[in-house]
Structures are given as C-alpha cells and as structure tokens.
C-alpha positions as semicolon CSV with decimal commas, in nm:
position;residue;x (nm);y (nm);z (nm)
1;X;1,766;3,302;-5,161
2;X;1,591;3,445;-5,457
3;X;1,916;3,364;-5,674
4;X;1,785;2,980;-5,538
5;X;1,475;3,082;-5,670
6;X;1,243;3,088;-5,359
7;X;0,963;3,331;-5,314
8;X;0,770;3,423;-5,084
9;X;0,501;3,091;-5,150
10;X;0,781;2,844;-5,207
11;X;0,908;2,982;-4,845
12;X;0,597;2,914;-4,697
13;X;0,507;2,559;-4,860
14;X;0,877;2,459;-4,790
15;X;0,797;2,571;-4,407
16;X;0,515;2,355;-4,354
17;X;0,707;2,032;-4,629
18;X;0,987;2,066;-4,362
19;X;0,749;2,101;-4,042
20;X;0,505;1,774;-4,174
21;X;0,830;1,573;-4,226
22;X;0,950;1,666;-3,875
23;X;0,646;1,586;-3,765
24;X;0,598;1,219;-3,856
25;X;0,965;1,140;-3,812
26;X;1,046;1,254;-3,468
27;X;0,669;1,277;-3,313
28;X;0,464;1,022;-3,462
29;X;0,453;0,666;-3,425
30;X;0,340;0,406;-3,614
31;X;0,069;0,332;-3,391
32;X;-0,066;0,651;-3,407
33;X;-0,262;0,570;-3,705
34;X;-0,512;0,927;-3,786
35;X;-0,180;1,170;-3,691
36;X;0,004;0,961;-3,922
37;X;-0,187;0,987;-4,205
38;X;-0,328;1,339;-4,174
39;X;0,027;1,493;-4,163
40;X;0,207;1,240;-4,455
41;X;-0,175;1,333;-4,651
42;X;-0,072;1,734;-4,552
43;X;0,290;1,694;-4,676
44;X;0,154;1,582;-5,012
45;X;-0,055;1,893;-5,050
46;X;0,265;2,094;-4,975
47;X;0,436;1,850;-5,217
48;X;0,202;1,971;-5,490
49;X;0,209;2,295;-5,375
50;X;0,597;2,342;-5,450
51;X;0,608;2,122;-5,776
52;X;0,404;2,371;-5,893
53;X;0,557;2,663;-5,755
54;X;0,901;2,598;-5,790
55;X;1,041;2,711;-6,131
56;X;1,404;2,604;-6,104
57;X;1,523;2,224;-5,976
58;X;1,814;2,349;-5,802
59;X;1,529;2,500;-5,575
60;X;1,414;2,157;-5,543
61;X;1,685;1,998;-5,465
62;X;1,797;2,211;-5,223
63;X;1,465;2,125;-5,005
64;X;1,482;1,771;-5,126
65;X;1,805;1,752;-4,987
66;X;1,779;1,931;-4,696
67;X;1,429;1,751;-4,560
68;X;1,693;1,399;-4,616
69;X;1,953;1,588;-4,402
70;X;1,655;1,632;-4,151
71;X;1,554;1,240;-4,234
72;X;1,871;1,136;-4,146
73;X;1,923;1,278;-3,789
74;X;1,597;1,105;-3,692
75;X;1,584;0,755;-3,565
76;X;1,353;0,501;-3,718
77;X;1,013;0,467;-3,580
78;X;0,810;0,350;-3,885
79;X;1,031;0,014;-3,917
80;X;1,236;-0,181;-3,715
81;X;1,483;-0,343;-3,991
82;X;1,737;-0,100;-3,848
83;X;1,796;-0,388;-3,565
84;X;1,854;-0,639;-3,805
85;X;2,117;-0,431;-3,999
86;X;2,280;-0,391;-3,652
87;X;2,249;-0,723;-3,567
88;X;2,404;-0,857;-3,913
89;X;2,661;-0,564;-3,850
90;X;2,769;-0,652;-3,492
91;X;2,785;-1,056;-3,625
92;X;3,000;-0,962;-3,885
93;X;3,289;-0,740;-3,732
94;X;3,297;-1,083;-3,498
95;X;3,361;-1,223;-3,822
96;X;3,088;-1,483;-3,743
97;X;2,797;-1,489;-4,103
98;X;2,504;-1,375;-4,051
99;X;2,371;-1,625;-4,348
100;X;2,476;-1,922;-4,078
101;X;2,321;-1,842;-3,743
102;X;1,995;-1,785;-3,660
103;X;1,940;-1,484;-3,412
104;X;1,724;-1,714;-3,179
105;X;1,981;-1,963;-3,221
106;X;2,324;-1,765;-3,146
107;X;2,225;-1,573;-2,816
108;X;2,242;-1,902;-2,659
109;X;2,615;-1,883;-2,625
110;X;2,641;-1,492;-2,670
111;X;2,403;-1,356;-2,440
112;X;2,590;-0,992;-2,400
113;X;2,590;-0,670;-2,587
114;X;2,468;-0,567;-2,840
115;X;2,279;-0,904;-2,930
116;X;2,115;-0,907;-2,591
117;X;1,957;-0,548;-2,622
118;X;1,880;-0,638;-2,994
119;X;1,689;-0,979;-2,989
120;X;1,369;-0,861;-2,875
121;X;1,386;-0,562;-3,130
122;X;1,421;-0,797;-3,393
123;X;1,077;-0,861;-3,619
124;X;1,213;-1,230;-3,750
125;X;1,492;-1,388;-3,484
126;X;1,366;-1,731;-3,625
127;X;1,508;-1,624;-3,983
128;X;1,843;-1,608;-4,139
129;X;1,977;-1,286;-4,300
130;X;1,855;-1,183;-4,625
131;X;1,997;-0,886;-4,699
132;X;2,284;-0,926;-4,950
133;X;2,648;-0,846;-4,960
134;X;2,621;-0,453;-5,006
135;X;2,365;-0,355;-4,713
136;X;2,588;-0,617;-4,486
137;X;2,918;-0,414;-4,589
138;X;2,712;-0,144;-4,447
139;X;2,569;-0,262;-4,150
140;X;2,920;-0,342;-4,050
141;X;3,025;-0,015;-4,101
142;X;2,709;0,094;-3,872
143;X;2,785;-0,145;-3,624
144;X;3,108;0,006;-3,498
145;X;2,868;0,204;-3,284
146;X;2,634;-0,043;-3,201
147;X;2,708;0,030;-2,822
148;X;2,494;0,303;-2,899
149;X;2,201;0,229;-3,146
150;X;2,091;0,642;-3,241
151;X;2,515;0,681;-3,310
152;X;2,424;0,320;-3,510
153;X;2,163;0,395;-3,690
154;X;2,333;0,716;-3,844
155;X;2,598;0,565;-3,973
156;X;2,386;0,300;-4,161
157;X;2,175;0,605;-4,287
158;X;2,489;0,775;-4,399
159;X;2,493;0,588;-4,765
160;X;2,128;0,560;-4,789
161;X;2,161;0,994;-4,768
162;X;2,449;0,998;-5,004
163;X;2,317;0,769;-5,232
164;X;1,967;1,003;-5,250
165;X;2,183;1,347;-5,306
166;X;2,404;1,154;-5,608
167;X;2,037;1,016;-5,769
168;X;1,914;1,413;-5,721
169;X;2,216;1,517;-5,927
170;X;2,203;1,305;-6,154
171;X;1,844;1,259;-6,231
172;X;1,764;1,550;-6,430
173;X;2,049;1,477;-6,675
174;X;1,944;1,134;-6,726
175;X;1,566;1,249;-6,781
176;X;1,684;1,518;-7,050
177;X;1,896;1,260;-7,259
178;X;1,568;1,031;-7,250
179;X;1,345;1,342;-7,407
180;X;1,146;1,370;-7,072
181;X;1,150;1,700;-6,897
182;X;1,404;1,717;-6,652
183;X;1,179;1,915;-6,418
184;X;0,998;1,564;-6,372
185;X;1,246;1,493;-6,136
186;X;1,137;1,728;-5,895
187;X;0,867;1,479;-5,828
188;X;1,141;1,242;-5,637
189;X;1,366;1,504;-5,527
190;X;1,031;1,600;-5,312
191;X;0,854;1,284;-5,303
192;X;0,742;1,236;-4,888
193;X;0,787;0,855;-4,931
194;X;1,154;0,868;-5,023
195;X;1,201;1,141;-4,743
196;X;1,025;0,971;-4,477
197;X;1,005;0,568;-4,568
198;X;1,287;0,551;-4,766
199;X;1,593;0,771;-4,566
200;X;1,405;0,830;-4,241
201;X;1,359;0,484;-4,203
202;X;1,695;0,320;-4,302
203;X;1,586;0,167;-4,600
204;X;1,842;0,082;-4,861
205;X;1,649;0,060;-5,196
206;X;1,801;0,428;-5,212
207;X;2,152;0,259;-5,240
208;X;1,961;-0,007;-5,468
209;X;1,834;0,314;-5,657
210;X;2,138;0,499;-5,700
211;X;2,294;0,259;-5,870
212;X;2,044;0,173;-6,095
213;X;2,027;0,502;-6,219
214;X;2,394;0,514;-6,272
215;X;2,368;0,219;-6,443
216;X;2,123;0,358;-6,719
217;X;2,329;0,717;-6,747
218;X;2,665;0,504;-6,810
219;X;2,424;0,295;-7,055
220;X;2,346;0,686;-7,213
221;X;2,757;0,775;-7,154
222;X;2,827;0,421;-7,379
223;X;3,033;0,320;-7,105
224;X;2,888;-0,037;-7,129
225;X;3,143;-0,223;-6,890
226;X;3,090;0,044;-6,584
227;X;2,735;0,031;-6,674
228;X;2,726;-0,370;-6,606
229;X;2,931;-0,283;-6,278
230;X;2,684;-0,074;-6,126
231;X;2,379;-0,257;-6,220
232;X;2,595;-0,539;-6,028
233;X;2,598;-0,324;-5,701
234;X;2,231;-0,254;-5,736
235;X;2,140;-0,664;-5,697
236;X;2,412;-0,635;-5,484
237;X;2,201;-0,407;-5,272
238;X;1,904;-0,533;-5,264
239;X;1,813;-0,862;-5,545
240;X;1,513;-0,663;-5,737
241;X;1,754;-0,496;-6,043
242;X;1,762;-0,888;-6,140
243;X;1,420;-0,835;-6,315
244;X;1,574;-0,602;-6,557
245;X;1,852;-0,704;-6,666
246;X;1,674;-0,914;-7,000
247;X;1,507;-0,594;-7,063
248;X;1,871;-0,398;-7,069
249;X;2,075;-0,639;-7,259
250;X;1,779;-0,657;-7,514
251;X;1,793;-0,306;-7,519
252;X;2,193;-0,309;-7,635
253;X;2,316;-0,399;-7,968
254;X;2,511;-0,723;-8,003
255;X;2,843;-0,572;-8,017
256;X;2,799;-0,388;-7,715
257;X;2,613;-0,611;-7,485
258;X;2,910;-0,821;-7,425
259;X;3,040;-0,560;-7,274
260;X;2,777;-0,498;-7,022
261;X;2,757;-0,885;-6,969
262;X;3,140;-0,865;-6,858
263;X;3,128;-0,572;-6,621
264;X;2,809;-0,730;-6,468
265;X;2,910;-1,049;-6,483
266;X;3,244;-1,023;-6,308
267;X;3,126;-0,760;-5,998
268;X;2,833;-1,039;-5,919
269;X;3,057;-1,314;-5,922
270;X;3,259;-1,121;-5,630
271;X;2,940;-0,968;-5,425
272;X;2,771;-1,337;-5,478
273;X;3,080;-1,541;-5,347
274;X;2,981;-1,607;-5,027
275;X;2,669;-1,781;-5,167
276;X;2,907;-2,072;-5,321
277;X;2,921;-2,204;-4,976
278;X;2,660;-2,472;-5,013
279;X;2,522;-2,413;-4,636
280;X;2,497;-2,030;-4,675
281;X;2,335;-2,084;-5,036
282;X;2,060;-2,323;-4,843
283;X;2,011;-2,064;-4,559
284;X;1,958;-1,799;-4,766
285;X;1,712;-1,908;-5,025
286;X;1,510;-2,071;-4,693
287;X;1,471;-1,767;-4,517
288;X;1,343;-1,654;-4,933
289;X;1,120;-1,942;-4,948
290;X;1,002;-1,892;-4,586
291;X;0,895;-1,516;-4,647
292;X;0,730;-1,637;-4,934
293;X;0,539;-1,872;-4,790
294;X;0,454;-1,694;-4,462
295;X;0,443;-1,345;-4,458
296;X;0,164;-1,140;-4,622
297;X;0,117;-0,786;-4,540
298;X;-0,057;-0,491;-4,772
299;X;-0,124;-0,740;-5,052
300;X;-0,410;-0,697;-5,325
301;X;-0,422;-0,974;-5,569
302;X;-0,283;-1,214;-5,359
303;X;-0,566;-1,122;-5,070
304;X;-0,799;-1,236;-5,349
305;X;-0,613;-1,589;-5,398
306;X;-0,618;-1,623;-5,036
307;X;-1,002;-1,572;-4,985
308;X;-1,111;-1,831;-5,298
309;X;-0,868;-2,093;-5,113
310;X;-1,078;-2,033;-4,774
311;X;-1,352;-2,116;-5,002
312;X;-1,197;-2,363;-5,186
313;X;-0,994;-2,594;-4,953
314;X;-1,092;-2,409;-4,583
315;X;-0,750;-2,272;-4,511
316;X;-0,504;-2,030;-4,610
317;X;-0,334;-2,187;-4,891
318;X;-0,007;-1,951;-4,912
319;X;0,267;-2,193;-4,903
320;X;0,117;-2,283;-5,292
321;X;-0,045;-1,918;-5,364
322;X;0,301;-1,751;-5,284
323;X;0,519;-1,934;-5,504
324;X;0,262;-1,973;-5,789
325;X;0,190;-1,616;-5,793
326;X;0,587;-1,589;-5,807
327;X;0,561;-1,828;-6,135
328;X;0,339;-1,589;-6,264
329;X;0,534;-1,268;-6,198
330;X;0,821;-1,446;-6,433
331;X;0,532;-1,521;-6,671
332;X;0,471;-1,179;-6,709
333;X;0,820;-1,052;-6,736
334;X;0,878;-1,316;-6,970
335;X;0,572;-1,193;-7,185
336;X;0,725;-0,786;-7,127
337;X;1,035;-0,914;-7,244
338;X;0,894;-1,057;-7,626
339;X;0,691;-0,747;-7,671
340;X;0,967;-0,531;-7,594
341;X;1,169;-0,362;-7,859
342;X;1,517;-0,441;-7,975
343;X;1,816;-0,157;-7,913
344;X;1,536;0,086;-7,750
345;X;1,697;0,214;-7,401
346;X;1,315;0,370;-7,363
347;X;1,119;0,050;-7,434
348;X;1,351;-0,145;-7,213
349;X;1,280;0,121;-6,917
350;X;0,897;0,077;-7,011
351;X;0,924;-0,286;-6,958
352;X;1,145;-0,258;-6,640
353;X;0,814;-0,054;-6,484
354;X;0,523;-0,286;-6,566
355;X;0,740;-0,549;-6,504
356;X;0,794;-0,428;-6,121
357;X;0,448;-0,343;-6,120
358;X;0,313;-0,672;-6,156
359;X;0,575;-0,824;-5,979
360;X;0,458;-0,616;-5,663
361;X;0,107;-0,650;-5,783
362;X;0,168;-1,057;-5,732
363;X;0,330;-1,008;-5,415
364;X;0,247;-1,137;-5,092
365;X;0,386;-0,880;-4,903
366;X;0,393;-0,495;-4,962
367;X;0,594;-0,235;-4,719
368;X;0,545;0,147;-4,844
369;X;0,951;0,126;-4,946
370;X;0,911;-0,147;-5,166
371;X;0,744;0,088;-5,463
372;X;1,051;0,359;-5,436
373;X;1,250;0,215;-5,761
374;X;0,850;0,219;-5,917
375;X;0,832;0,590;-5,862
376;X;1,197;0,617;-6,084
377;X;1,098;0,428;-6,342
378;X;0,796;0,569;-6,397
379;X;0,941;0,921;-6,469
380;X;1,193;0,749;-6,683
381;X;0,846;0,632;-6,885
382;X;0,625;0,938;-6,801
383;X;0,428;0,724;-6,568
384;X;0,280;0,851;-6,245
385;X;0,070;0,524;-6,085
386;X;0,379;0,431;-5,873
387;X;0,369;0,862;-5,732
388;X;-0,015;0,818;-5,676
389;X;0,096;0,481;-5,481
390;X;0,330;0,648;-5,296
391;X;0,052;0,852;-5,136
392;X;-0,204;0,604;-5,079
393;X;0,023;0,295;-4,997
394;X;0,102;0,519;-4,665
395;X;-0,280;0,375;-4,577
396;X;-0,079;-0,027;-4,474
397;X;0,063;0,184;-4,148
398;X;-0,323;0,197;-4,012
399;X;-0,259;-0,197;-3,941
400;X;-0,019;-0,089;-3,687
401;X;-0,287;0,122;-3,509
402;X;-0,471;-0,169;-3,356
403;X;-0,247;-0,443;-3,105
404;X;-0,318;-0,739;-3,311
405;X;-0,162;-0,554;-3,656
406;X;-0,495;-0,654;-3,873
407;X;-0,577;-0,467;-4,148
408;X;-0,864;-0,280;-4,253
409;X;-1,031;-0,397;-4,544
410;X;-1,180;-0,090;-4,668
411;X;-0,868;0,094;-4,643
412;X;-0,691;-0,199;-4,917
413;X;-0,983;-0,116;-5,127
414;X;-0,913;0,275;-5,107
415;X;-0,533;0,220;-5,172
416;X;-0,571;-0,049;-5,473
417;X;-0,903;0,122;-5,621
418;X;-0,666;0,458;-5,619
419;X;-0,425;0,300;-5,794
420;X;-0,615;0,154;-6,037
421;X;-0,743;0,465;-6,128
422;X;-0,372;0,564;-6,160
423;X;-0,281;0,271;-6,380
424;X;-0,646;0,279;-6,621
425;X;-0,654;0,628;-6,608
426;X;-0,281;0,784;-6,650
427;X;-0,414;1,083;-6,799
428;X;-0,552;1,208;-6,423
429;X;-0,254;1,188;-6,257
430;X;-0,007;1,328;-6,586
431;X;-0,218;1,644;-6,582
432;X;-0,183;1,717;-6,207
433;X;0,221;1,732;-6,263
434;X;0,188;1,783;-6,639
435;X;0,082;2,132;-6,603
436;X;0,386;2,266;-6,424
437;X;0,625;2,147;-6,743
438;X;0,703;2,369;-6,955
C-alpha cells in the first residue's frame, strides 16, 4: 500500500469515497432526492479531500479505476438509456436497422422477447434511434445477452469502462505536453460524475472522451492521419466533437492539415455511410429535430426565453426557440473560430471549451452526463467551471423526486447561479485545486 502512496488519511478518504459510490449505485433510486444529493455531495467532499492528500498520480489512478470497476457492476438506475441500447442492439442482431423502425410500430408484429420486455422501459418509443454507428456496434455486442438485462448491461458498459481506463492512462501525458501539471488529471480520475453517471449509468460519453483525448495526443505526436481517424471515431460515438473540427484544423499548419482531413474524412465516410440511405437520413434528422423542438430538461438560457414566449405569445414556442438557440450556438462557434490563434493547439482547446460551454448553455436539455467532455476540456485550459458544474448538476435529479417530474426553479437557480460564479470568478475554483499542485 505504501508503494502506491497510500497513507492513513488516503485510506480513510478512499473507503468513504467507495462507500458513497456504492451507496448511490446500489441503494439509491433517483426518486430519493435527499439521499441521492446528500450522498453525492458527501462524495465531492471525499473527492476534494483525496485530491489534496494524494501525492502520486498512480494512487489516484488506482482509486479511480477501482471505483469505476464498482460502477461497472451496478445496473443503471439514474438513466433509462440502457434499455434503448439493448433494443437497438437486438434489432441490429436481427438484421433490422434501428434507424428505420419506430419501437412503437415494430412491436406490433414482433411482440416477443426481448422486445416485449423492453418496450415499456423505453423513454422514447415514438422516436427513431439517434445513436451513431459506434454506439450501435457496442449495443449489438451487449444485446448478445438481451435475455438477461443485467448481463447485457455489463457487456454494454465494458467498452465504457475500458475507455475510461485508457483516458486515465493518457491524460497525465497529454497535460504535461500542454505545459499543465499532470496532477490536474486527478480531477478527472476521481470526479464523482464520471464514475456515478457516466460509467455507472452506461453513457458513451466516456468512449467519445477517450477518442477525443487520443486525437489530441496523436496531434502532439505529429501523427495527424491517425489523429483524424481518432476524432472520426469520437464523432461516430457522439456527434458533439464535430464542433471542435474547425478549431483543430485552424491549429494545424497548412501542409499537415490535409493529413488530418484525410484520416478524418475517410473514416467519417465509412462510419456514416448508412446515412446515405435517404430514409435513414430523414428518420435520423427528424428524430434530432423533434428532440430539439420537444424535449426540455435542466436548461438555463432556454428557460428564460421560454418565459418570455409565454408573456409574448401565450404559449411555449420551443419549436422556434430551440432551433434559434441552435443557430446562436453556431454563431458563437464562428466568433470563437475568428478569434482563435492559428497554429496553436492550446488556443484550439480553449475555443473548444468555450464553444461547448455555450452550446450547453443554449441547449433545451442538459442531462448531467452531457457535461462530461466539458470537464476534460476544462483541464486542458485550466478552467474549472465544469468541475463546479459537475457537482451542482446532480441537483437536476431532484425533478424525479415528484410524480410529475417537475423541476424546481430554486434548485435551477442554485445550479446555474453557482456555475455563473465559477465562470466569472475562476480564481475561486482555481484556488480550490491549485493549492495541491506543486
């Protein structure tokens, strides 16, 4: 234990950290708001204590990996996305495209296991799948055990666990080459949101993060074709990294830029070739459009705009506000691109951080796991606003504490008020974590 850098304080904090992790994952349904938030905030106290006590990165890595292994064993209870993954994977194994059949329609002629068991558990049975190719591949792997939901969840979460281990291994090296202390990697390794929400509740943001970090590492290594391939894999997992493509291209010298484009473009075409089918493309885009114009949860700027729409037109004009805010996001990204310095990876990462931050602030729906990538980009730019948000955003689960799943405006004000303080007074969060950096 001493070789790994464990002392009595670290052992006590680690035990409390693991106890809290297990308490949420195995014994706390999302409807138990007080218990969920109390244990989660207690986890954050243990997280900060460990950050200040741990002197060796490998100590934090050991705790972080062990915690993620515990999270891997838990069946997702805070999110029901797992059921859609199993559904999509089961369709794929039968040679049926999840982009061509609505669950509510497919069940009419296929009312047999596992579909009959899964339909009532889906959160969007009237929507075509919006998960890109990489997630569909891993979902198919998990659906090999679709007759046993727990075993299927373990298979689906296995690449998520392995991706997190890979990110933990790469992160200190990437930070060091950005002239940032590798000790900042501990913030990611021990972040409760990554362990509880991403790994424990089966969100493929972990895989997207792994490929994004790998792309940055390969750019540092001057392996630009492979860097492009890695970013394409990130986009093939979640579409969000497409936001960073212009920033990264501007950071590369002209002669090297085309190597990156070649690697990215070739694999991107392969991964998204199914969407060349007109019906698949239309169904996929229609589901994304309906998502932007229908769903709303834990938003910030959108909720303010929604209140104005009630005052002006007398109803919720989300079908106008949602797309308008999406266009505003593109405007912010264009502005950041214009202001970004050329041939500077650090500047590109900073633009990526603020581009994603404003994209999220302008979104109609923000689930806790949506900010996972923002945490890692914050480390690349020494901005800890996302770390503060990763603590506060868990308050959004309080909406599930009532039968109507109604959000509390006071809780929303606390969450986004705290985020605003972290954004506009960065020294507060920087001091909290900088004191342990040598």
